[in-house]
Amino acid sequence: MKLGIFRRPVGKSKSPVLFKALGKMIGRKINYVAVGVKKGGFEGAVEIALKKGWRGANVTIPFKLEAANYATRLTDAARVIGAVNVLRFDDHEVVGHNTDGDGLRDSLKRAGVRMSGKRVLVFGAGGAARAAGWALAKSGARTVHFTNRTAATAKICARELAPSFPKTRFSAGAPKNADIWINATPLGQTGNPDKSPADSKLRAPETAVDLVYGKQTAFQKHGERLGAFVMDGTAMLVFQALRGWEFWDKPLAGRRAALAERLIEEIS
Ligand code: NAP
């Protein structure tokens, strides 16, 4: 199956390594390439992929919104989250989907983190923050607060997600007491400042989840100092990739968790 990822020309992607390993594990030929796309070049890159017979593609920053506009149909998850990280090229349509939210839920379940009834504080208000809010609300979180460098965007996130989850209270701001913190900013990622987005006045959460992966960031150290259970974004990355594969191919059903363990080991 021909697949790939559209990303900014800079930086490295773990996805080609992940899908190569997955192909070996499930005995399928997966031809997955990373394509660096310049500003304004997204549509052209997709057209080339279509001509080459790709089945679909992953999409990363900064193309998740462009991908949502490009798709001729959106799944419910992509529509509510408002960002697309997976495109599937069917015969008569391009379907946009979002697997970041389910990837995060899978990774929290794997770690034994209870989400139902919890008060969640999400740092950031971009695509990953919205996916995190969606995921936690879907799992029964009591409240989801967004706090962001640009405060207005946090309010928009809360306002737009709220109608889909009547049992969860959404708002903007950073309450002192939260059970789960989620860093959905790129702080700590290569090329960005490494500082915790969480104010030192906030009380200790039970769990601090960093969507940044592959390194110990200031956010993770902050969580550890407070005695929280801390996890990075490696497992989420693997689960969102597996769910992407299932969207292009067919459900892995009972095999997903075992494959995830092997893939997490492969890229750690
Ligand atoms: P995005 O749409 O560009 O949003 C970035 C968010 O972070 C925005 O709210 C932005 O605030 C904020 N931000 C950016 N730079 C900041 C800074 N220097 N200080 C404080 N806030 C800052 O990006 P995204 O797609 O949501 O991704 C966010 C992070 O999650 C990235 O590190 C990405 O790699 C990671 N991620 C990981 C996974 C995984 O599987 N582990 C999946 C998806 C994303 P403004 O609104 O003020 O610009």
Coordinates of C-alpha atoms and ligand atoms in Angstrom, one line a residue:
M1 CA 0.0 0.0 0.0
K2 CA 1.3 3.4 -0.9
L3 CA 1.1 6.0 1.9
G4 CA 3.0 9.0 3.2
I5 CA 3.1 12.0 5.3
F6 CA 3.0 15.7 4.4
R7 CA 4.9 17.9 6.7
R8 CA 6.9 21.1 6.7
P9 CA 10.3 20.7 4.9
V10 CA 12.2 20.9 8.2
G11 CA 12.5 18.4 11.0
K12 CA 12.4 14.6 11.2
S13 CA 9.3 12.3 11.2
K14 CA 9.2 9.0 13.0
S15 CA 6.3 7.9 10.9
P16 CA 8.2 6.2 8.0
V17 CA 10.1 4.1 10.6
L18 CA 6.9 3.2 12.3
F19 CA 5.1 2.1 9.2
K20 CA 8.1 0.1 7.9
A21 CA 8.1 -1.8 11.2
L22 CA 4.4 -2.2 11.1
G23 CA 4.5 -3.7 7.6
K24 CA 7.0 -6.3 8.8
M25 CA 5.0 -7.1 11.8
I26 CA 1.7 -7.7 9.9
G27 CA 3.3 -9.1 6.8
R28 CA 2.2 -6.3 4.5
K29 CA 4.1 -4.2 2.0
I30 CA 3.8 -0.6 3.1
N31 CA 5.5 2.0 1.0
Y32 CA 5.4 5.0 3.3
V33 CA 7.4 8.2 2.4
A34 CA 7.8 11.6 4.1
V35 CA 7.2 14.5 1.8
G36 CA 8.4 18.0 2.8
V37 CA 5.8 20.6 1.6
K38 CA 6.5 24.3 1.3
K39 CA 4.0 27.0 2.2
G40 CA 1.3 27.1 -0.5
G41 CA 2.3 23.7 -1.8
F42 CA -0.2 21.4 0.0
E43 CA -2.7 20.9 -2.8
G44 CA 0.0 20.3 -5.4
A45 CA 1.6 17.7 -3.1
V46 CA -1.7 15.9 -2.7
E47 CA -2.3 15.9 -6.5
I48 CA 1.1 14.2 -7.0
A49 CA 0.3 11.6 -4.4
L50 CA -3.1 10.9 -6.0
K51 CA -1.4 10.4 -9.4
K52 CA 1.1 8.0 -7.8
G53 CA -1.7 5.9 -6.5
W54 CA -1.4 6.6 -2.7
R55 CA -4.1 5.1 -0.6
G56 CA -3.9 7.9 1.9
A57 CA -1.6 10.2 3.9
N58 CA -0.8 11.6 7.3
V59 CA -0.8 15.3 7.7
T60 CA 1.2 17.2 10.4
I61 CA 1.6 20.9 11.4
P62 CA 1.0 23.3 9.7
F63 CA -1.3 21.5 7.2
K64 CA -4.0 20.0 9.4
L65 CA -6.5 22.8 8.7
E66 CA -5.7 22.9 4.9
A67 CA -6.3 19.1 4.9
A68 CA -9.7 19.6 6.5
N69 CA -10.6 22.1 3.8
Y70 CA -9.2 19.8 1.0
A71 CA -11.2 16.8 2.1
T72 CA -14.6 16.3 0.4
R73 CA -16.0 14.6 3.5
L74 CA -15.0 14.7 7.1
T75 CA -15.5 12.0 9.7
D76 CA -17.3 13.0 13.0
A77 CA -14.0 13.1 14.9
A78 CA -12.4 15.4 12.3
R79 CA -15.4 17.6 12.1
V80 CA -15.7 18.1 15.9
I81 CA -12.0 18.5 16.5
G82 CA -11.7 20.7 13.4
A83 CA -8.4 19.3 12.2
V84 CA -7.4 16.4 10.0
N85 CA -4.3 14.3 10.5
V86 CA -5.3 11.5 8.2
L87 CA -6.6 11.6 4.6
R88 CA -7.9 8.6 2.7
F89 CA -8.2 8.7 -1.1
D90 CA -11.3 6.8 -2.1
D91 CA -12.6 6.4 -5.7
H92 CA -14.9 9.4 -5.6
E93 CA -14.0 11.3 -2.4
V94 CA -11.2 12.3 -0.2
V95 CA -12.1 11.5 3.4
G96 CA -10.5 13.6 6.3
H97 CA -10.2 11.9 9.7
N98 CA -8.5 12.6 13.0
T99 CA -6.8 9.9 15.0
D100 CA -5.0 12.1 17.5
G101 CA -7.9 12.0 19.9
D102 CA -8.3 8.3 19.9
G103 CA -4.5 7.9 19.9
L104 CA -4.4 9.9 23.2
R105 CA -7.3 7.9 24.7
D106 CA -5.6 4.6 23.8
S107 CA -2.3 5.8 25.4
L108 CA -4.0 6.9 28.6
K109 CA -6.0 3.6 28.8
R110 CA -2.7 1.7 28.3
A111 CA -1.1 3.6 31.2
G112 CA -4.1 2.9 33.4
V113 CA -5.1 6.6 33.7
R114 CA -8.8 7.1 34.6
M115 CA -10.4 9.9 32.7
S116 CA -14.0 9.6 33.7
G117 CA -15.1 12.4 36.2
K118 CA -11.7 14.1 36.1
R119 CA -10.9 17.8 35.8
V120 CA -8.6 18.3 32.9
L121 CA -6.3 21.3 32.1
V122 CA -5.1 21.5 28.5
F123 CA -2.1 23.8 27.7
G124 CA -2.5 25.0 24.1
A125 CA -5.4 25.6 21.8
G126 CA -4.2 24.2 18.4
G127 CA -5.2 21.0 16.7
A128 CA -3.6 18.7 19.3
A129 CA -5.2 20.6 22.2
R130 CA -8.6 20.3 20.5
A131 CA -8.0 16.6 19.9
A132 CA -7.1 16.2 23.6
G133 CA -10.2 18.0 24.7
W134 CA -12.3 15.8 22.5
A135 CA -10.6 12.7 23.8
L136 CA -11.0 13.5 27.5
A137 CA -14.6 14.6 27.1
K138 CA -15.4 11.4 25.1
S139 CA -13.9 9.4 28.0
G140 CA -16.2 11.2 30.5
A141 CA -14.0 14.0 31.9
R142 CA -16.0 16.3 34.2
T143 CA -14.4 19.6 33.1
V144 CA -12.0 20.5 30.3
H145 CA -10.2 23.9 30.6
F146 CA -8.0 25.3 27.8
T147 CA -5.3 27.8 28.6
N148 CA -3.2 29.3 25.8
R149 CA -0.7 31.9 24.9
T150 CA -3.4 33.5 22.7
A151 CA -6.2 33.6 25.2
A152 CA -8.9 34.2 22.6
T153 CA -8.2 30.9 20.9
A154 CA -8.7 29.0 24.2
K155 CA -12.2 30.5 24.4
I156 CA -12.9 29.4 20.8
C157 CA -11.8 25.8 21.6
A158 CA -14.1 25.6 24.6
R159 CA -17.0 27.2 22.8
E160 CA -16.7 24.9 19.7
L161 CA -16.3 21.6 21.6
A162 CA -18.9 22.1 24.2
P163 CA -22.0 21.4 22.1
S164 CA -20.8 17.8 21.2
F165 CA -20.3 16.9 24.9
P166 CA -23.2 18.1 27.1
K167 CA -22.0 16.2 30.1
T168 CA -18.6 17.9 30.2
R169 CA -18.1 21.5 31.2
F170 CA -15.7 23.3 28.9
S171 CA -14.1 26.7 29.7
A172 CA -11.0 28.8 29.1
G173 CA -8.5 29.6 31.8
A174 CA -6.3 27.7 34.2
P175 CA -7.9 26.6 37.5
K176 CA -5.6 25.9 40.4
N177 CA -6.9 22.4 40.9
A178 CA -6.9 19.9 38.0
D179 CA -6.5 16.2 38.0
I180 CA -4.9 15.8 34.6
W181 CA -2.6 18.3 32.8
I182 CA -2.0 17.9 29.1
N183 CA 0.8 19.8 27.3
A184 CA -0.5 20.4 23.8
T185 CA 2.0 23.1 23.0
P186 CA 5.4 22.5 21.2
L187 CA 7.3 23.7 24.3
G188 CA 10.1 21.3 24.8
Q189 CA 10.1 20.0 21.3
T190 CA 13.3 20.6 19.3
G191 CA 13.4 24.1 17.9
N192 CA 11.1 25.5 20.7
P193 CA 11.9 26.9 24.1
D194 CA 12.0 24.2 26.8
K195 CA 9.9 25.5 29.6
S196 CA 6.8 24.3 31.3
P197 CA 3.6 26.0 30.2
A198 CA 2.2 25.4 33.7
D199 CA 2.3 28.2 36.2
S200 CA 4.2 27.4 39.4
K201 CA 1.1 28.4 41.5
L202 CA -1.0 25.5 40.1
R203 CA -1.5 22.6 42.5
A204 CA -0.1 19.2 41.7
P205 CA -2.2 17.1 39.2
E206 CA -2.5 13.3 39.5
T207 CA -1.2 12.9 35.9
A208 CA 0.8 15.1 33.6
V209 CA 0.7 14.1 29.9
D210 CA 3.2 15.6 27.5
L211 CA 2.3 15.3 23.8
V212 CA 5.9 16.0 23.0
Y213 CA 7.8 12.7 22.7
G214 CA 11.2 11.2 22.8
K215 CA 12.8 13.5 25.4
Q216 CA 12.4 14.6 29.0
T217 CA 11.0 18.1 28.8
A218 CA 10.7 20.9 31.4
F219 CA 7.0 20.1 31.5
Q220 CA 7.7 16.5 32.4
K221 CA 10.2 17.5 35.0
H222 CA 7.7 19.9 36.5
G223 CA 5.1 17.1 36.8
E224 CA 7.7 14.8 38.4
R225 CA 8.7 17.5 40.9
L226 CA 5.0 17.8 41.9
G227 CA 4.8 14.0 42.3
A228 CA 2.4 13.4 39.4
F229 CA 2.4 10.3 37.2
V230 CA 4.1 11.6 34.0
M231 CA 4.0 10.3 30.5
D232 CA 5.2 11.6 27.1
G233 CA 3.6 11.4 23.7
T234 CA 5.4 8.3 22.4
A235 CA 2.4 5.9 22.9
M236 CA 0.0 8.4 21.5
L237 CA 2.1 8.7 18.4
V238 CA 2.0 4.9 17.9
F239 CA -1.7 4.6 18.6
Q240 CA -2.7 7.5 16.2
A241 CA -0.5 5.8 13.5
L242 CA -2.2 2.4 14.1
R243 CA -5.6 3.9 14.0
G244 CA -4.6 5.7 10.8
W245 CA -3.6 2.3 9.3
E246 CA -7.0 0.9 10.3
F247 CA -8.7 3.8 8.6
W248 CA -6.8 3.1 5.3
D249 CA -7.0 -0.7 5.6
K250 CA -9.3 -2.6 8.0
P251 CA -9.6 -2.8 11.8
L252 CA -6.8 -4.5 13.7
A253 CA -9.3 -5.4 16.4
G254 CA -7.6 -7.5 19.1
R255 CA -4.1 -7.0 17.6
R256 CA -3.8 -3.2 18.2
A257 CA -2.5 -3.3 21.8
A258 CA 0.1 -5.9 21.1
L259 CA 1.3 -4.2 18.0
A260 CA 1.5 -0.9 19.8
E261 CA 3.8 -2.4 22.5
R262 CA 6.2 -3.7 19.8
L263 CA 6.1 -0.3 18.0
I264 CA 6.6 1.7 21.2
E265 CA 9.7 -0.4 21.8
E266 CA 10.9 0.0 18.2
I267 CA 10.9 3.9 18.4
S268 CA 11.8 4.5 22.0
Ligands
NAP1 P1 -0.6 23.9 16.6 O1 -1.9 23.6 16.0 O2 0.5 24.7 15.9 O3 -0.8 24.5 18.1 C1 0.2 24.9 18.9 C2 -0.3 25.5 20.2 O4 0.8 25.7 21.1 C3 -1.0 26.8 20.0 O5 -2.0 26.9 21.0 C4 0.1 27.8 20.3 O6 -0.4 29.0 20.9 C5 0.9 27.1 21.4 N1 2.3 27.5 21.3 C6 3.1 27.5 20.3 N2 4.4 27.9 20.6 C7 4.3 28.3 21.9 C8 5.2 28.9 22.8 N3 6.4 29.2 22.5 N4 4.7 29.2 24.1 C9 3.5 28.9 24.4 N5 2.5 28.4 23.6 C10 2.9 28.1 22.4 O7 0.2 22.5 16.9 P2 -0.5 21.1 17.3 O8 -0.7 20.3 16.1 O9 -1.6 21.4 18.2 O10 0.7 20.4 18.1 C11 1.1 20.8 19.4 C12 2.2 19.8 19.9 O11 1.6 18.5 20.1 C13 3.4 19.7 19.0 O12 4.5 19.6 19.8 C14 3.1 18.3 18.3 O13 4.3 17.7 17.9 C15 2.5 17.6 19.4 N6 1.6 16.4 18.9 C16 2.0 15.2 19.3 C17 1.2 14.1 18.9 C18 1.6 12.7 19.3 O14 1.1 11.8 18.7 N7 2.4 12.6 20.4 C19 0.1 14.3 18.1 C20 -0.2 15.6 17.7 C21 0.6 16.7 18.1 P3 -0.9 30.3 19.9 O15 -2.4 30.0 19.7 O16 -0.7 31.4 20.8 O17 -0.1 30.3 18.7

